[in-house]
Short mmCIF file of C-alpha atoms in Angstrom, two decimals:
data_model
loop_
_atom_site.label_atom_id
_atom_site.label_comp_id
_atom_site.label_asym_id
_atom_site.label_seq_id
_atom_site.Cartn_x
_atom_site.Cartn_y
_atom_site.Cartn_z
CA MET A 15 -4.07 -14.11 80.37
CA ASN A 16 -0.80 -15.59 79.34
CA LEU A 17 -0.15 -18.12 76.53
CA TYR A 18 0.77 -20.98 79.00
CA LEU A 19 -2.61 -20.51 80.82
CA LYS A 20 -4.62 -20.33 77.54
CA ARG A 21 -2.98 -23.63 76.24
CA LYS A 22 -3.56 -25.35 79.78
CA ILE A 23 -7.24 -24.48 79.81
CA THR A 24 -7.76 -25.21 76.12
CA ILE A 25 -6.32 -28.73 76.57
CA ILE A 26 -8.59 -29.47 79.67
CA LEU A 27 -11.74 -28.16 77.91
CA ILE A 28 -11.01 -30.44 74.81
CA SER A 29 -10.51 -33.41 77.19
CA ILE A 30 -14.10 -33.07 78.54
CA THR A 31 -15.99 -36.14 77.24
CA SER A 32 -18.50 -36.61 80.04
CA SER A 33 -19.79 -34.99 83.17
CA LEU A 34 -17.75 -37.31 85.31
CA ASN A 35 -14.45 -35.46 84.61
CA LEU A 36 -15.90 -32.09 85.26
CA ALA A 37 -14.55 -31.95 88.91
CA LEU A 38 -11.12 -32.78 87.64
CA MET A 39 -11.34 -30.18 84.88
CA MET A 40 -12.19 -27.42 87.38
CA SER A 41 -9.41 -28.51 89.70
CA GLU A 42 -6.88 -28.26 86.85
CA ILE A 43 -8.11 -25.04 85.80
CA LYS A 44 -7.78 -23.62 89.35
CA ILE A 45 -4.19 -24.79 89.77
CA ALA A 46 -3.38 -23.41 86.19
CA SER A 47 -4.97 -20.07 87.11
CA ALA A 48 -2.90 -19.85 90.22
CA GLU A 49 0.28 -19.87 88.15
CA SER A 50 0.42 -16.45 86.54
CA ALA A 51 3.07 -15.23 84.16
CA ILE A 52 6.58 -15.03 85.58
CA THR A 53 8.98 -13.35 83.31
CA GLU A 54 12.20 -15.11 82.11
CA ASP A 55 14.34 -12.67 84.31
CA THR A 56 12.15 -13.57 87.46
CA GLU A 57 12.65 -17.16 86.78
CA ILE A 58 16.42 -16.72 86.60
CA GLN A 59 16.16 -14.78 89.91
CA ILE A 60 14.17 -17.46 91.60
CA ASP A 61 16.52 -20.13 90.37
CA ARG A 62 19.48 -18.37 91.78
CA LEU A 63 17.85 -17.60 95.07
CA GLU A 64 16.63 -21.18 95.66
CA LYS A 65 20.33 -22.48 94.98
CA GLN A 66 21.65 -20.11 97.53
CA ALA A 67 18.96 -21.03 99.96
CA LEU A 68 19.69 -24.75 99.62
CA GLU A 69 23.38 -24.18 99.87
CA LYS A 70 22.91 -22.18 103.12
CA GLN A 71 20.72 -24.86 104.45
CA LEU A 72 23.14 -27.59 103.80
CA GLN A 73 25.82 -25.61 105.47
CA LEU A 74 23.37 -25.27 108.57
CA GLN A 75 23.09 -21.46 108.09
CA HIS A 76 19.48 -21.62 108.76
CA GLN A 77 18.98 -17.87 109.47
CA GLU A 78 20.45 -16.89 106.17
CA ALA A 79 18.44 -19.60 104.40
CA LEU A 80 15.23 -18.22 106.04
CA GLN A 81 15.96 -14.80 104.74
CA ILE A 82 16.44 -15.89 101.12
CA TYR A 83 13.19 -18.15 101.35
CA GLU A 84 11.31 -15.05 102.59
CA LYS A 85 12.45 -13.25 99.50
CA LEU A 86 11.33 -16.13 97.27
CA LEU A 87 7.96 -16.20 99.21
CA ALA A 88 7.47 -12.56 98.32
CA ILE A 89 8.30 -13.05 94.65
CA TYR A 90 5.77 -16.01 94.42
CA ARG A 91 2.97 -14.13 96.17
CA GLU A 92 3.69 -10.90 93.94
CA ASN A 93 3.15 -13.14 90.85
CA GLY A 94 0.18 -14.95 92.31
CA ASP A 95 2.00 -18.39 92.04
CA LYS A 96 0.22 -20.52 94.78
CA ARG A 97 2.00 -23.64 93.79
CA GLY A 98 5.43 -21.95 94.28
CA GLU A 99 4.25 -20.10 97.52
CA GLY A 100 3.25 -23.53 98.96
CA ASN A 101 6.61 -25.04 98.11
CA ILE A 102 8.55 -22.33 99.69
CA LEU A 103 6.43 -22.46 102.83
CA ASP A 104 7.13 -26.28 103.18
CA LYS A 105 10.96 -25.44 102.95
CA ILE A 106 10.70 -22.83 105.64
CA ALA A 107 8.81 -25.26 107.78
CA ASN A 108 11.53 -27.85 107.31
CA ILE A 109 14.21 -25.27 108.50
CA TYR A 110 12.12 -24.77 111.61
CA ILE A 111 12.04 -28.46 112.15
CA GLN A 112 15.82 -28.58 111.88
CA ARG A 113 16.07 -25.80 114.37
CA TYR A 114 13.69 -27.67 116.73
CA GLU A 115 11.12 -24.80 116.55
CA LYS A 116 8.26 -27.11 115.81
CA GLU A 117 5.54 -24.83 116.91
CA LYS A 118 6.68 -22.33 114.33
CA ALA A 119 6.89 -25.11 111.79
CA LEU A 120 3.27 -26.05 112.59
CA LYS A 121 2.19 -22.50 111.78
CA VAL A 122 3.97 -22.37 108.48
CA LEU A 123 2.76 -25.78 107.42
CA GLN A 124 -0.73 -24.71 107.95
CA GLN A 125 -0.15 -21.66 105.84
CA ALA A 126 1.16 -24.06 103.08
CA ILE A 127 -1.93 -26.46 103.64
CA ASN A 128 -4.22 -23.47 103.17
CA THR A 129 -2.35 -22.29 99.94
CA TYR A 130 -2.57 -25.77 98.44
CA LYS A 131 -6.18 -26.03 99.13
CA GLN A 132 -6.92 -22.90 97.35
CA THR A 133 -5.66 -24.57 94.06
CA ASP A 134 -7.05 -28.03 95.01
CA ASN A 135 -3.49 -29.42 95.00
CA ARG A 136 -4.40 -32.56 96.94
CA ALA A 137 -1.04 -34.35 96.70
CA GLN A 138 1.05 -31.42 98.10
CA GLU A 139 -1.56 -30.80 100.81
CA ALA A 140 -1.36 -34.44 102.00
CA LYS A 141 2.49 -34.06 102.03
CA SER A 142 2.29 -31.08 104.28
CA LEU A 143 -0.24 -32.78 106.48
CA ILE A 144 2.05 -35.77 106.87
CA LEU A 145 4.79 -33.42 107.95
CA LYS A 146 2.39 -31.64 110.36
CA ALA A 147 1.41 -35.18 111.73
CA LYS A 148 4.91 -36.12 112.33
CA ILE A 149 5.55 -32.91 114.38
CA TYR A 150 2.39 -33.70 116.43
CA LYS A 151 3.66 -37.25 116.98
CA ASP A 152 7.10 -35.95 118.10
CA LEU A 153 5.50 -33.41 120.34
CA SER A 154 3.27 -36.07 121.83
CA TYR A 155 6.26 -38.47 122.70
CA LYS A 156 8.45 -35.58 124.20
CA TYR A 157 6.20 -33.08 125.76
CA SER A 158 2.55 -33.14 126.06
CA LYS A 159 -0.09 -35.69 124.97
CA LYS A 160 -1.05 -34.43 121.42
CA TYR A 161 -1.68 -37.87 120.02
CA PHE A 162 -5.27 -36.84 119.23
CA LEU A 163 -4.11 -33.99 117.00
CA ALA A 164 -1.63 -36.31 115.21
CA LEU A 165 -4.18 -39.04 114.67
CA THR A 166 -6.74 -36.50 113.45
CA THR A 167 -4.20 -35.00 111.04
CA ILE A 168 -3.13 -38.58 109.79
CA ARG A 169 -6.76 -39.48 109.05
CA LYS A 170 -6.93 -36.43 106.64
CA THR A 171 -3.76 -37.55 104.86
CA LEU A 172 -5.18 -41.19 104.65
CA THR A 173 -8.51 -39.75 103.06
CA ILE A 174 -6.51 -37.77 100.61
CA SER A 175 -4.06 -40.48 99.73
CA ARG A 176 -6.83 -43.00 98.88
CA GLU A 177 -8.82 -40.45 96.87
CA ILE A 178 -5.82 -39.65 94.69
CA GLY A 179 -4.73 -43.39 94.63
CA ASN A 180 -1.37 -42.72 96.12
CA SER A 181 -0.42 -46.07 97.65
CA SER A 182 2.90 -45.02 99.05
CA MET A 183 1.32 -42.06 100.87
CA GLU A 184 -1.34 -44.17 102.13
CA ALA A 185 1.27 -46.60 103.49
CA GLU A 186 3.07 -43.75 105.16
CA SER A 187 0.01 -42.42 106.77
CA LEU A 188 -1.01 -45.82 108.09
CA PHE A 189 2.56 -46.51 109.41
CA MET A 190 2.45 -43.25 111.48
CA MET A 191 -0.93 -44.20 112.83
CA ALA A 192 0.47 -47.68 113.89
CA GLU A 193 3.41 -45.96 115.52
CA ILE A 194 1.30 -43.91 117.65
CA TYR A 195 -0.74 -46.88 118.81
CA TYR A 196 2.46 -48.66 119.46
CA TYR A 197 3.63 -45.79 121.79
CA GLU A 198 0.15 -45.85 123.44
CA GLU A 199 0.98 -49.65 124.05
CA LYS A 200 -2.18 -50.73 122.01
CA SER A 201 -0.22 -53.64 120.53
CA SER A 202 -3.13 -55.39 118.84
CA LEU A 203 -4.43 -52.21 117.17
CA ALA A 204 -0.94 -51.32 116.10
CA LEU A 205 -0.31 -54.83 114.66
CA LYS A 206 -3.54 -54.75 112.63
CA ILE A 207 -2.48 -51.50 111.02
CA TYR A 208 1.12 -52.53 110.46
CA GLU A 209 -0.33 -55.64 108.61
CA LYS A 210 -2.13 -53.28 106.29
CA VAL A 211 1.10 -51.28 105.79
CA LEU A 212 3.05 -54.49 105.04
CA ALA A 213 0.55 -55.51 102.47
CA ILE A 214 0.76 -52.35 100.69
CA TYR A 215 4.47 -52.19 100.66
CA LYS A 216 4.59 -55.67 99.28
CA LYS A 217 1.96 -54.74 96.55
CA ILE A 218 4.12 -51.75 95.45
CA ASP A 219 7.21 -54.00 95.75
CA ASP A 220 9.15 -51.76 98.20
CA SER A 221 11.60 -54.18 99.71
CA ASN A 222 13.39 -51.40 101.68
CA ALA A 223 10.14 -50.38 103.34
CA VAL A 224 9.23 -54.22 104.09
CA ILE A 225 12.49 -54.99 105.83
CA SER A 226 12.17 -51.73 107.92
CA ILE A 227 8.86 -52.53 109.24
CA LEU A 228 9.24 -56.27 109.83
CA PRO A 229 11.54 -56.13 113.02
CA LYS A 230 8.92 -53.96 114.91
CA MET A 231 6.07 -56.29 114.03
CA VAL A 232 8.18 -59.24 115.08
CA ARG A 233 8.78 -57.73 118.50
CA LEU A 234 5.12 -57.06 118.99
CA TYR A 235 4.21 -60.62 117.94
CA LYS A 236 6.76 -62.01 120.33
CA LYS A 237 5.42 -59.73 123.12
CA GLN A 238 2.01 -61.38 122.52
CA ASN A 239 3.63 -64.83 122.53
CA ASN A 240 2.55 -65.23 118.91
CA TYR A 241 5.90 -67.03 118.07
CA SER A 242 4.57 -68.58 114.72
CA ARG A 243 3.78 -65.28 113.26
CA ALA A 244 6.97 -63.71 114.61
CA LEU A 245 8.97 -66.53 113.16
CA GLU A 246 7.14 -66.35 109.77
CA LEU A 247 7.87 -62.62 109.51
CA THR A 248 11.54 -62.98 110.55
CA LYS A 249 12.19 -65.57 107.99
CA GLU A 250 10.57 -63.29 105.46
CA ALA A 251 13.00 -60.47 106.52
CA PHE A 252 15.89 -62.89 106.32
CA ASN A 253 15.03 -64.14 102.77
CA ILE A 254 14.80 -60.40 101.63
CA ALA A 255 17.99 -59.38 103.41
CA LYS A 256 20.21 -62.18 102.25
CA SER A 257 19.56 -61.26 98.74
CA ASN A 258 21.45 -57.95 99.13
CA GLU A 259 24.73 -57.30 100.82
CA LYS A 260 23.68 -53.99 101.95
CA TYR A 261 21.25 -55.73 104.39
CA ASN A 262 24.04 -57.78 106.05
CA LYS A 263 23.50 -56.25 109.57
CA LYS A 264 19.77 -56.90 109.11
CA VAL A 265 20.46 -60.57 108.18
CA ILE A 266 22.35 -61.05 111.48
CA ASP A 267 19.58 -59.32 113.40
CA ALA A 268 17.03 -61.58 111.74
CA ILE A 269 19.03 -64.61 112.29
CA GLY A 270 19.28 -63.57 116.02
CA ILE A 271 15.61 -63.17 116.42
CA ILE A 272 15.03 -66.66 114.71
CA THR A 273 17.52 -68.17 117.04
CA VAL A 274 15.97 -66.71 120.07
CA ILE A 275 12.41 -67.80 119.09
CA TYR A 276 13.59 -71.39 118.62
CA PHE A 277 15.50 -71.31 121.82
CA ASN A 278 12.33 -69.95 123.67
CA GLN A 279 10.46 -72.91 122.11
CA GLN A 280 13.34 -75.31 123.31
CA GLU A 281 14.03 -76.32 119.65
CA TYR A 282 17.76 -76.10 120.54
CA SER A 283 19.03 -77.93 117.33
CA LYS A 284 17.21 -75.51 115.07
CA ALA A 285 18.40 -72.60 117.30
CA ILE A 286 22.07 -73.76 116.94
CA VAL A 287 21.94 -73.98 113.19
CA TYR A 288 20.76 -70.44 112.89
CA ALA A 289 23.36 -69.15 115.46
CA GLN A 290 26.15 -70.75 113.41
CA GLU A 291 24.88 -68.93 110.25
CA SER A 292 24.99 -65.67 112.34
CA LEU A 293 28.70 -66.33 113.40
CA LYS A 294 29.77 -67.30 109.71
CA LEU A 295 28.30 -63.90 108.50
CA ALA A 296 29.87 -61.96 111.37
CA LEU A 297 33.17 -63.57 110.69
CA LYS A 298 32.94 -62.82 106.83
CA LEU A 299 32.16 -59.06 107.63
CA GLN A 300 34.89 -58.99 110.26
CA LYS A 301 32.71 -57.44 112.84
CA PRO A 302 33.87 -58.29 116.34
CA VAL A 303 30.66 -57.02 118.10
CA PHE A 304 28.59 -59.36 115.91
CA GLN A 305 30.91 -62.24 116.34
CA LEU A 306 30.78 -61.94 120.17
CA LYS A 307 27.13 -61.63 120.06
CA SER A 308 26.68 -64.69 118.01
CA LEU A 309 29.05 -66.52 120.21
CA ASN A 310 27.22 -65.48 123.33
CA ILE A 311 23.94 -66.81 121.86
CA ILE A 312 25.71 -70.14 120.91
CA THR A 313 27.10 -70.50 124.43
CA VAL A 314 23.75 -70.03 126.10
CA ILE A 315 22.09 -72.59 123.74
CA LEU A 316 24.88 -75.17 124.32
CA VAL A 317 24.56 -74.79 128.23
CA ALA A 318 20.74 -75.09 127.94
CA TYR A 319 21.20 -78.03 125.71
CA GLN A 320 23.33 -79.72 128.48
CA LEU A 321 26.57 -79.21 126.57
CA ILE A 322 25.67 -81.91 124.02
CA TYR A 323 27.46 -79.84 121.28
CA LYS A 324 30.40 -78.71 123.53
CA ASN A 325 32.90 -80.03 120.88
CA LEU A 326 31.11 -77.96 118.19
CA PHE A 327 31.41 -74.95 120.59
CA TRP A 328 35.21 -75.29 120.81
CA LYS A 329 35.45 -75.75 117.02
CA LEU A 330 33.52 -72.51 116.38
CA PHE A 331 35.60 -70.71 119.11
CA LYS A 332 38.83 -71.82 117.47
CA MET A 333 37.47 -70.71 114.04
CA LEU A 334 36.91 -67.19 115.47
CA MET A 335 40.31 -67.03 117.08
CA GLU A 336 42.23 -67.83 113.78
#
């Protein structure tokens, strides 16, 4: 038994203060035992091969990258390093995904999952399961109805993420589940799960994730004629987006949605205010497509509003042409 392994097991044994942490202790010992001694020369070789494989992958030389990863896989297996073996299997699966060989990717991912199970590496097992679920979802959408397999796999990741207390992973699992119900046109069920995802994203303060999920929720609520909730979520997206310039396009999108909602509710005065804001931002960004889109919206509103604001329209048009 190597020195690292002895130290790892000794620390774990000392940390036992009650029978409650016995399961955790056994799990840690199992993972540590799976990482047998790797010599310094072997570590240098592994590092060199991994850099080569990554370089080939970035250059889209997938076959060459696969050959290098197979060498790495053999090294990890020879040394009994299950964690390293699982990691390489995940990378091989990713290459197959890039090559659109998703059935091969599924087989490799299952090998990775089985490897992680041997060491009770729950976090990595869940990550591989999430990738597997994504493939099932893609295959469901493009080819055959495999939604059942996708949902079954997602439920496994959901269970693990909750057991290990990984909120981000839980949100990702729930999001995929909601996406499947969305594709199956089960809007109410999808929205119920999206709301759970939104709550988690807010809790972990992930504004990028929040602003990415809101537009889809807004569309679904509009489809259900729940304009009040759609408007509430859109304004929320607007407030997040306007605080950061990188969200400028999302600001315009959000303004457009708010404008349309007010227009559908025949609240034309409110609609015109937001349409003007959209145009101002489009002018600032110097994006002709957004400018035209904003002007089109304003035109429709003005016509519907019986041209009460016709002087305002020409003023705005002149401002655009300057």
